[in-house]
PDB file of N, CA and C in Angstrom:
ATOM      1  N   UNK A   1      23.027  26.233  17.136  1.00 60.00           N
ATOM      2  CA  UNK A   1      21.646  26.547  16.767  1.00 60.00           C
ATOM      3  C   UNK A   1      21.242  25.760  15.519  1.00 60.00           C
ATOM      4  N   UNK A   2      20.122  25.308  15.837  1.00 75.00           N
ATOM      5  CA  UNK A   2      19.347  24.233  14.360  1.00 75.00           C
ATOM      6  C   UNK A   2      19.357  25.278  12.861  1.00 75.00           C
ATOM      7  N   UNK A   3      19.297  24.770  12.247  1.00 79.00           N
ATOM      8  CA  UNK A   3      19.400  25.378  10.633  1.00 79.00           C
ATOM      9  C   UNK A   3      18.086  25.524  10.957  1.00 79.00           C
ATOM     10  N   UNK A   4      17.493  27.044  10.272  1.00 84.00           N
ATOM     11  CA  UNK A   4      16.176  27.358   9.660  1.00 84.00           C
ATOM     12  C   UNK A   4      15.675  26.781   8.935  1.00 84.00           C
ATOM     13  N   UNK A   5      14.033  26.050   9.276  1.00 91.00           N
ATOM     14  CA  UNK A   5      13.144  25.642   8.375  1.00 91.00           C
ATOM     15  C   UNK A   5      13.175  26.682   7.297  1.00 91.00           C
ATOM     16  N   UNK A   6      12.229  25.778   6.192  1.00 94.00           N
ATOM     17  CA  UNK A   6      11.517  26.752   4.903  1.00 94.00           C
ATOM     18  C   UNK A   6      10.555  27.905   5.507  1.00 94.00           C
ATOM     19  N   UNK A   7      10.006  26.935   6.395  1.00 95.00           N
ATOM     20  CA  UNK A   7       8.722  27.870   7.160  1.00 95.00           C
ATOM     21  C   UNK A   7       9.639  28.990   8.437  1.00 95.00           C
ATOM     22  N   UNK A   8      10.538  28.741   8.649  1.00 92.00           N
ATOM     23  CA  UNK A   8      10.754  30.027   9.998  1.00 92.00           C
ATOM     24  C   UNK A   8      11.386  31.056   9.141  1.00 92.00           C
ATOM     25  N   UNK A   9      11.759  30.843   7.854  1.00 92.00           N
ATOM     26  CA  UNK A   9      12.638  31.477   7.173  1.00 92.00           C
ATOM     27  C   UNK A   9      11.148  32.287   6.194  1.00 92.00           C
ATOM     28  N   UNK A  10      10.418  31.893   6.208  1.00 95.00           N
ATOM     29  CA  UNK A  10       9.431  32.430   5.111  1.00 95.00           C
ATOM     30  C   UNK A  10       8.681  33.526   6.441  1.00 95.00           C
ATOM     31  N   UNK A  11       8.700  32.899   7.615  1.00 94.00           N
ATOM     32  CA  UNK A  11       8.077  33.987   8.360  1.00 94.00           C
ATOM     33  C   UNK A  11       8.765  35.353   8.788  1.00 94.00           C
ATOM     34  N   UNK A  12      10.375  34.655   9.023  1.00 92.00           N
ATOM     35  CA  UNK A  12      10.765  35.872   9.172  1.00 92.00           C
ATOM     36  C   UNK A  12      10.905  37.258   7.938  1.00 92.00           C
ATOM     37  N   UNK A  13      10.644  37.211   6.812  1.00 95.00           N
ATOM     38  CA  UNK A  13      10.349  37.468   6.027  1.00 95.00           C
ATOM     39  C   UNK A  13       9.098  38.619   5.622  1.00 95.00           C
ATOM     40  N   UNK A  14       8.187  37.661   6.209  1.00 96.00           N
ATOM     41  CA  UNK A  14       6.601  38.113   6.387  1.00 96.00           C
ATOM     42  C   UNK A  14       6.403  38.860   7.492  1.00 96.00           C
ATOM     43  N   UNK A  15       7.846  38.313   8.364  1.00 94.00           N
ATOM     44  CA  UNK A  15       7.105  39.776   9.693  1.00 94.00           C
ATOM     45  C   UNK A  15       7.781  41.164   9.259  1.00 94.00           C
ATOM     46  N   UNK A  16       8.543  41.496   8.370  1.00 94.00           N
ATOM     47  CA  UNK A  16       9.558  42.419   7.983  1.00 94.00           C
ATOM     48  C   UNK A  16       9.202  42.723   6.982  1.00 94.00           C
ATOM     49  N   UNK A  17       8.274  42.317   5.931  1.00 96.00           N
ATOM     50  CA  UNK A  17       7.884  42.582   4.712  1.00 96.00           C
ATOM     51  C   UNK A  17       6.279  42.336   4.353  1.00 96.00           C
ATOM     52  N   UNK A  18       5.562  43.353   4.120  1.00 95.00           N
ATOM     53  CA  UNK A  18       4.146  42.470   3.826  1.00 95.00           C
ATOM     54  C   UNK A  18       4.053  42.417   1.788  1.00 95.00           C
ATOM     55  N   UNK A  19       3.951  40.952   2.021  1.00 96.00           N
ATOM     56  CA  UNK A  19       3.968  40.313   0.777  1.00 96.00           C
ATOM     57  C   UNK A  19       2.777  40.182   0.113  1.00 96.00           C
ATOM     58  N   UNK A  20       2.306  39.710  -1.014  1.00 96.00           N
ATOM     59  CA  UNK A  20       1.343  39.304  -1.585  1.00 96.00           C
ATOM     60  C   UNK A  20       1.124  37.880  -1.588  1.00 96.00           C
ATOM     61  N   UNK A  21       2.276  37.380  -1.670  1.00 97.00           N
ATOM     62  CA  UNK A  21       2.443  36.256  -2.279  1.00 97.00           C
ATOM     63  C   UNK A  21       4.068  35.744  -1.583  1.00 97.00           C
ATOM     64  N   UNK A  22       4.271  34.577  -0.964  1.00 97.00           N
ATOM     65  CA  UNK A  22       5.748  34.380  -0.532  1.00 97.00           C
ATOM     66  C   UNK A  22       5.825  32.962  -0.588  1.00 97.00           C
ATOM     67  N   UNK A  23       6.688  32.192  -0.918  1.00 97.00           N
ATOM     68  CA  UNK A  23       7.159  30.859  -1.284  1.00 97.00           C
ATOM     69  C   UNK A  23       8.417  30.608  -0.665  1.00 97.00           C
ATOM     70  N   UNK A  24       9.369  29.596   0.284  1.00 96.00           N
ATOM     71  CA  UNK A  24       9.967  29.677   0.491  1.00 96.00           C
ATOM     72  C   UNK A  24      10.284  28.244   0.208  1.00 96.00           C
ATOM     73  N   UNK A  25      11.401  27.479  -0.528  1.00 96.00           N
ATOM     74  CA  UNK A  25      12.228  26.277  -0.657  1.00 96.00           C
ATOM     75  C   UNK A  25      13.183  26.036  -0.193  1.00 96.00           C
ATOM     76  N   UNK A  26      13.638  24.960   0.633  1.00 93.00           N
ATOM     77  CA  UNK A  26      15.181  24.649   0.840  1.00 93.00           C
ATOM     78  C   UNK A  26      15.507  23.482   1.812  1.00 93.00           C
ATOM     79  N   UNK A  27      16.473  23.290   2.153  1.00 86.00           N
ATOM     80  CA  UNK A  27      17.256  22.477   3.130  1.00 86.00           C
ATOM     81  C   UNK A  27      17.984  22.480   4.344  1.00 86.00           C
ATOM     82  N   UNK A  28      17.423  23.778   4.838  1.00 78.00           N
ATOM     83  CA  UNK A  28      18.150  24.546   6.091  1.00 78.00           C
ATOM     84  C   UNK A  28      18.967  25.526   5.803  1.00 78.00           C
ATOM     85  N   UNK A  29      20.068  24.929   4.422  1.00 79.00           N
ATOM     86  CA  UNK A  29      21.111  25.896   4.460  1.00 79.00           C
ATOM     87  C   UNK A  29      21.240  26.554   2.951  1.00 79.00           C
ATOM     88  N   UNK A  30      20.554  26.291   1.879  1.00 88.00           N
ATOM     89  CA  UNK A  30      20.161  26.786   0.648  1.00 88.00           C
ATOM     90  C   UNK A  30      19.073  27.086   0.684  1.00 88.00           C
ATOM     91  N   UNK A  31      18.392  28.230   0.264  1.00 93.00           N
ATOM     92  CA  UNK A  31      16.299  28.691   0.461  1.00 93.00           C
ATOM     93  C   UNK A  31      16.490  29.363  -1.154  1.00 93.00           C
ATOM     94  N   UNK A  32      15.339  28.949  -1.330  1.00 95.00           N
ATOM     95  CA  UNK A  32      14.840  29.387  -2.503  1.00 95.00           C
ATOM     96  C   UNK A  32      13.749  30.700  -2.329  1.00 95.00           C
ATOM     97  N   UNK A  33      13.359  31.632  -2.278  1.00 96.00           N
ATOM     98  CA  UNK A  33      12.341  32.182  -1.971  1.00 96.00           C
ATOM     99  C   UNK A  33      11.399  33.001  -3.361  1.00 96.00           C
ATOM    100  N   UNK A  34       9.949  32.888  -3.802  1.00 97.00           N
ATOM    101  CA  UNK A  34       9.527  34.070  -4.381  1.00 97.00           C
ATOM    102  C   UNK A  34       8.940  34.914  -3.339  1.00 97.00           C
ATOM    103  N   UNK A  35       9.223  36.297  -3.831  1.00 97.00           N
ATOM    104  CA  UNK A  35       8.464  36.998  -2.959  1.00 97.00           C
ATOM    105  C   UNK A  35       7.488  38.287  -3.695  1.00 97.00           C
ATOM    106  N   UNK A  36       6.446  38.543  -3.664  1.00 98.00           N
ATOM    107  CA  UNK A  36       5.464  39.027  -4.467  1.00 98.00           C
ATOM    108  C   UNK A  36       5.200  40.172  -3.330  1.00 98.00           C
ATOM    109  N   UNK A  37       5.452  41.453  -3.452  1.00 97.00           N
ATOM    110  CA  UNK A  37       5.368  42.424  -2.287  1.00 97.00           C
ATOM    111  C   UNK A  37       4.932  43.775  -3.175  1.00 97.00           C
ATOM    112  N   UNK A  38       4.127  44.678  -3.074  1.00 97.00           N
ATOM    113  CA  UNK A  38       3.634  45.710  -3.463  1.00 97.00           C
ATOM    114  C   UNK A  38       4.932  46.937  -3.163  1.00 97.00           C
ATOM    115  N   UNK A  39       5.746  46.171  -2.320  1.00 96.00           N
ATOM    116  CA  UNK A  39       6.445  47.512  -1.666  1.00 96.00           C
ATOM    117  C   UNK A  39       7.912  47.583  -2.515  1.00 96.00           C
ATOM    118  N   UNK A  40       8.042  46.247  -3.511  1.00 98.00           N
ATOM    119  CA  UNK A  40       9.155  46.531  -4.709  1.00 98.00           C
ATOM    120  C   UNK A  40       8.780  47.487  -5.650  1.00 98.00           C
ATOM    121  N   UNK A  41       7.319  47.947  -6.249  1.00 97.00           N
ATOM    122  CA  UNK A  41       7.104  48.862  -6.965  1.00 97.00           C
ATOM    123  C   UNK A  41       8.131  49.741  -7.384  1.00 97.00           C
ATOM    124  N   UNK A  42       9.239  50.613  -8.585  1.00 97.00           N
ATOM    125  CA  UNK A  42       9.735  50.930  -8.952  1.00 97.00           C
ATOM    126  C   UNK A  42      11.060  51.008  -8.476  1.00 97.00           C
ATOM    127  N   UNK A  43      11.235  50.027  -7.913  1.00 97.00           N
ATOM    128  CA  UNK A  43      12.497  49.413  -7.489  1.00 97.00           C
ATOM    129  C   UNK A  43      13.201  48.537  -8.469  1.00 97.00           C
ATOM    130  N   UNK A  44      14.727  48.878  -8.240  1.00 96.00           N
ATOM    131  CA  UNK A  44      15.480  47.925  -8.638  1.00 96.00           C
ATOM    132  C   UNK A  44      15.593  46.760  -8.121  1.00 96.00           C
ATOM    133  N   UNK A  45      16.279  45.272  -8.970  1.00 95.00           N
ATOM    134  CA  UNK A  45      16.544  44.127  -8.488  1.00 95.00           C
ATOM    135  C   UNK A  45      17.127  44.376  -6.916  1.00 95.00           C
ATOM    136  N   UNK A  46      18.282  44.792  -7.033  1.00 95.00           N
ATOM    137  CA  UNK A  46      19.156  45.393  -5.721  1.00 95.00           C
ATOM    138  C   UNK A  46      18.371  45.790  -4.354  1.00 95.00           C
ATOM    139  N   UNK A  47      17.344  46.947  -4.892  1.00 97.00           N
ATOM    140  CA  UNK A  47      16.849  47.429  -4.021  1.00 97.00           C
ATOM    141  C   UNK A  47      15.875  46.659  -3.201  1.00 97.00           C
ATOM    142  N   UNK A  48      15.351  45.843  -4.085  1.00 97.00           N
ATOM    143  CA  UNK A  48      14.383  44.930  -3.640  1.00 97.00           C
ATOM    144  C   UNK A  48      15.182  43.297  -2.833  1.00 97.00           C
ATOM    145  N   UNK A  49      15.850  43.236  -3.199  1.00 94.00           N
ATOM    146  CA  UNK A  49      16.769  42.359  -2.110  1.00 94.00           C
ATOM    147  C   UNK A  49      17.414  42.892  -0.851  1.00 94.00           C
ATOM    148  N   UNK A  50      17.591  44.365  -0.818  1.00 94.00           N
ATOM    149  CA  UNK A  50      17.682  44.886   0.057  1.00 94.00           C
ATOM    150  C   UNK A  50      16.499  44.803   1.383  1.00 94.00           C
ATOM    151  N   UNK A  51      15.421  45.127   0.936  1.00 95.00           N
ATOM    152  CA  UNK A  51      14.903  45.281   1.816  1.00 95.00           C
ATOM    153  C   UNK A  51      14.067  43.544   2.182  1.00 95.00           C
ATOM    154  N   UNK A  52      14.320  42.462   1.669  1.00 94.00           N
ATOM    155  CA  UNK A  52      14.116  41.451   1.794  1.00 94.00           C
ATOM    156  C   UNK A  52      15.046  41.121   2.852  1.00 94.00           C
ATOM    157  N   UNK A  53      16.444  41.187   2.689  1.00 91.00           N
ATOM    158  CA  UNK A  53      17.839  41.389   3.806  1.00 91.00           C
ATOM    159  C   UNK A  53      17.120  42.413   5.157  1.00 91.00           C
ATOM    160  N   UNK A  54      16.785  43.018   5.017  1.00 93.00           N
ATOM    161  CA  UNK A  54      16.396  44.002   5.658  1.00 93.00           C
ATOM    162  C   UNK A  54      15.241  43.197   6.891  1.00 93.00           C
ATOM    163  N   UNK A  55      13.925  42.754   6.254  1.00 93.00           N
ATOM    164  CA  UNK A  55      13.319  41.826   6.613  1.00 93.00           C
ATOM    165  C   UNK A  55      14.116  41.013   7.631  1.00 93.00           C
ATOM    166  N   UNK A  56      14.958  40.149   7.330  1.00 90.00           N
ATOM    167  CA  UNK A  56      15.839  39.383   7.392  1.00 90.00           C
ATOM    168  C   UNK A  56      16.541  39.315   8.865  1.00 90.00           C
ATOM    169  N   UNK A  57      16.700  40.475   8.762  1.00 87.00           N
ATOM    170  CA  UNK A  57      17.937  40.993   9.659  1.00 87.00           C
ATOM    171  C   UNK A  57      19.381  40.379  10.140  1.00 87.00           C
ATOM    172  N   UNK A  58      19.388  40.123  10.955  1.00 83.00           N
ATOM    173  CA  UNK A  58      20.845  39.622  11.485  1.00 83.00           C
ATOM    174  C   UNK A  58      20.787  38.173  11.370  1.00 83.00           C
ATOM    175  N   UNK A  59      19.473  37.627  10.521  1.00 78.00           N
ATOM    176  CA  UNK A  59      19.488  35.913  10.983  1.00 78.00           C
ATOM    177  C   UNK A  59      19.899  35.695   9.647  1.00 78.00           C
ATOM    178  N   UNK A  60      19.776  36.600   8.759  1.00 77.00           N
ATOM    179  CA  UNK A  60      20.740  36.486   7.250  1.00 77.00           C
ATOM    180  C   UNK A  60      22.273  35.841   7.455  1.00 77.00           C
ATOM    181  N   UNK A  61      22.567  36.777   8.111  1.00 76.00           N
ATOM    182  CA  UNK A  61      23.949  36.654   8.538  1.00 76.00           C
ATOM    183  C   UNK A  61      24.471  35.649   8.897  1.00 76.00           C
ATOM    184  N   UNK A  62      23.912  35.178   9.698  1.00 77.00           N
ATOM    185  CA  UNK A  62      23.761  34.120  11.034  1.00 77.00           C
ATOM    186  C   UNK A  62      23.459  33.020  10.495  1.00 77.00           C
ATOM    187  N   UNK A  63      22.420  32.623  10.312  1.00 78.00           N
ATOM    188  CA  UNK A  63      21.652  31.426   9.916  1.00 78.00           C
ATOM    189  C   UNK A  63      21.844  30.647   8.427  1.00 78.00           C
ATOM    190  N   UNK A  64      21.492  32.123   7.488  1.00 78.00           N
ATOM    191  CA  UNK A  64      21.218  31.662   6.522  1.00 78.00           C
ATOM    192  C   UNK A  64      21.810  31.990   5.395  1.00 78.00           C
ATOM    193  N   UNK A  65      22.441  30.387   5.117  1.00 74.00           N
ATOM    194  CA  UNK A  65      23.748  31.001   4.387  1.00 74.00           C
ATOM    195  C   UNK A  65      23.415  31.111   2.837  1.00 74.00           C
ATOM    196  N   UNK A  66      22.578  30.648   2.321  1.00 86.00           N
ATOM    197  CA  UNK A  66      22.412  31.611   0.896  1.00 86.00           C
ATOM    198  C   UNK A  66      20.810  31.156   0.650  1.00 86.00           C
ATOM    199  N   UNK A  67      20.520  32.003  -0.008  1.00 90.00           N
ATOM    200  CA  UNK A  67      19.300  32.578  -0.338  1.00 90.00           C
ATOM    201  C   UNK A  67      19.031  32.873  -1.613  1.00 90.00           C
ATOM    202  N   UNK A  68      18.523  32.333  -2.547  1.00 93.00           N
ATOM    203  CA  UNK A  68      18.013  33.113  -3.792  1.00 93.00           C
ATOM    204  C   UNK A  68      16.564  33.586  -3.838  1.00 93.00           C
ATOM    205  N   UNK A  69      16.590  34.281  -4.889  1.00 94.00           N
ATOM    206  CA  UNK A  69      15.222  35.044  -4.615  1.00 94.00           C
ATOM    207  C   UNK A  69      14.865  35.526  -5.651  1.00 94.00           C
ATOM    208  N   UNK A  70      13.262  35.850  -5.728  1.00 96.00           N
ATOM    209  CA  UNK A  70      12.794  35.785  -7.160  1.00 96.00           C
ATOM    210  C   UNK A  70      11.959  36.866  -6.428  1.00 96.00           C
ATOM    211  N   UNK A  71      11.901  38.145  -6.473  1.00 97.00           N
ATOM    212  CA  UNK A  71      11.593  39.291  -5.696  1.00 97.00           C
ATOM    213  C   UNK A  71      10.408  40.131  -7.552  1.00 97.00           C
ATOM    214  N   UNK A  72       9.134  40.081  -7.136  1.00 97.00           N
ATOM    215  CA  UNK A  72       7.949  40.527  -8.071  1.00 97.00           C
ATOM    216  C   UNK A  72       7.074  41.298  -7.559  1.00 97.00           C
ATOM    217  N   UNK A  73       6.401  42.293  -8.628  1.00 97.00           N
ATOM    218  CA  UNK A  73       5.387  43.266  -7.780  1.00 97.00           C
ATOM    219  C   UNK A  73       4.192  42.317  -8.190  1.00 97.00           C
ATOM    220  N   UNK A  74       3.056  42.663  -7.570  1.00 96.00           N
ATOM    221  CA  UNK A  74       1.890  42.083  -7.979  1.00 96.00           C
ATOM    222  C   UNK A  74       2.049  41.786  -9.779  1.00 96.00           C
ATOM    223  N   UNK A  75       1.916  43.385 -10.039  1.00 96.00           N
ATOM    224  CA  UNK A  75       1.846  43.598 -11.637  1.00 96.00           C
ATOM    225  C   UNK A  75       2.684  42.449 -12.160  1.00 96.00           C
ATOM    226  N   UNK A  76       4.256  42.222 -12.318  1.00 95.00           N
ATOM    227  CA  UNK A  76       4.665  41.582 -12.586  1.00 95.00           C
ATOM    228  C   UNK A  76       4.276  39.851 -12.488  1.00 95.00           C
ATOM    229  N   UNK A  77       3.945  39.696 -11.226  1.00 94.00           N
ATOM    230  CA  UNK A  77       3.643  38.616 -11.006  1.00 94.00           C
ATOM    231  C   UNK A  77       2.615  38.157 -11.400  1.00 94.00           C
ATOM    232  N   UNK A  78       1.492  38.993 -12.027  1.00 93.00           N
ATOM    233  CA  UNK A  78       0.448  38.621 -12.376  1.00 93.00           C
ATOM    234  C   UNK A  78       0.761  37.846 -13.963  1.00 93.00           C
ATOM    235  N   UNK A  79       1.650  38.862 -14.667  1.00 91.00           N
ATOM    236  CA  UNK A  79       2.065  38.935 -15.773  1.00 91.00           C
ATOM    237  C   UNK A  79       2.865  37.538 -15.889  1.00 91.00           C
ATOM    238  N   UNK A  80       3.497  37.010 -15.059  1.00 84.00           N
ATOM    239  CA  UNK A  80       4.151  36.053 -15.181  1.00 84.00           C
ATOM    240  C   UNK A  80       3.323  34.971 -15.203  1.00 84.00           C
ATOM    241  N   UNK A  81       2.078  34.919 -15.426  1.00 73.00           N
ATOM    242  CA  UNK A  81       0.843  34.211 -15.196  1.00 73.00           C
ATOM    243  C   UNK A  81       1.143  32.965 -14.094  1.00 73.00           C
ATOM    244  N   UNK A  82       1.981  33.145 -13.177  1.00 58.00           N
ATOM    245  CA  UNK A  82       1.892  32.479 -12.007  1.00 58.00           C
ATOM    246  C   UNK A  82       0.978  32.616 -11.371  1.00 58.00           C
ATOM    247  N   UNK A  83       0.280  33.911 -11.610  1.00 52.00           N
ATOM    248  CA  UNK A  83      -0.610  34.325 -10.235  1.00 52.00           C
ATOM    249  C   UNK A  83      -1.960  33.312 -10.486  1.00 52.00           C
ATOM    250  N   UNK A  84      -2.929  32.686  -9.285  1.00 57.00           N
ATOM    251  CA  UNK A  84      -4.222  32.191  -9.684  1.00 57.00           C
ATOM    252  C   UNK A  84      -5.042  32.930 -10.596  1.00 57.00           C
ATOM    253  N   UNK A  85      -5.534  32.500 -11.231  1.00 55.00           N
ATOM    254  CA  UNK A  85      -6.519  33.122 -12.360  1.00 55.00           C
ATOM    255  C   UNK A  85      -7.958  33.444 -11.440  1.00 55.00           C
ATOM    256  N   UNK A  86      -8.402  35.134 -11.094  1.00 52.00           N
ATOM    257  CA  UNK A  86      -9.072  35.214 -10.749  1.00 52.00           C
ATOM    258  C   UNK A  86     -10.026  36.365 -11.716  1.00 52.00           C
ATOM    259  N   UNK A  87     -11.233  35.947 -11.181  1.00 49.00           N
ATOM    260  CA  UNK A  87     -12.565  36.874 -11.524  1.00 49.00           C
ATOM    261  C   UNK A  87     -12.230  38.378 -12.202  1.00 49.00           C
ATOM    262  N   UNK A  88     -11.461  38.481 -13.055  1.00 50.00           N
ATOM    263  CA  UNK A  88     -11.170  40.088 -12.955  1.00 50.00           C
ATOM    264  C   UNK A  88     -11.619  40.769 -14.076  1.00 50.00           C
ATOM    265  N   UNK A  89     -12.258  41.326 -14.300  1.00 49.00           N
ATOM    266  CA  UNK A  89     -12.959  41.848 -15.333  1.00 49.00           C
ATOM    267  C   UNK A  89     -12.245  43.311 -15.729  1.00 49.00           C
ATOM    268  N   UNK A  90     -11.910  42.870 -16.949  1.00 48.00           N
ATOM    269  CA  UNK A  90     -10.749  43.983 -17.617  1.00 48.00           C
ATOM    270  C   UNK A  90     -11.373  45.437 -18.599  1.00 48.00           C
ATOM    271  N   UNK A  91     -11.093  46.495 -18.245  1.00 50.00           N
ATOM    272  CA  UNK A  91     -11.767  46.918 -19.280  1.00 50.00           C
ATOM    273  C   UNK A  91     -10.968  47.770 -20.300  1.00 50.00           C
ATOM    274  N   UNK A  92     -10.889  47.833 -21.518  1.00 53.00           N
ATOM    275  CA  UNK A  92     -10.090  48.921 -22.513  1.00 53.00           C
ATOM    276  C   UNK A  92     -10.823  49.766 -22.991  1.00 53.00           C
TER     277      UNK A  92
END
């Protein structure tokens, strides 16, 4: 079986996880991924790779032999000022 694109590897991902935000890098057999998902909310690092694996499923196993991952909630990610700078009107 062909090594996973960036892109089949970012979808399988997206069908198992709804993200905000998902980035996927690599070479078939190293992926880089961010993943920006509302559903890490008060989760641990762990936990939140879990359910990225989870996503994943058996093609983790299979396919894809390592993976790093940069797993953020919106909040965070906003904070990391990665996020696009949009219209948002703040109030204190």
């Amino acid at each position: 079986m062909a090594d996973p694109t960036p892109t089949q590897v970012r979808d399988f991902i997206a069908a198992g996880l709804s993200c905000e935000h998902l980035e996927v890098d690599g070479d078939g057999r190293h992926f880089f991924a961010t993943i920006v998902s509302s559903q890490f909310e008060g989760k641990l690092r762990v936990a939140r790779h879990q359910l990225v694996y989870a996503a994943l499923g058996e093609r983790m196993r299979e396919e894809i032999h390592a993976l790093s991952m940069k797993t953020l909630t919106p909040a965070e990610w906003a904070k990391a000022g990665t996020a696009p700078t949009s219209p948002v009107t703040h109030h204190h």
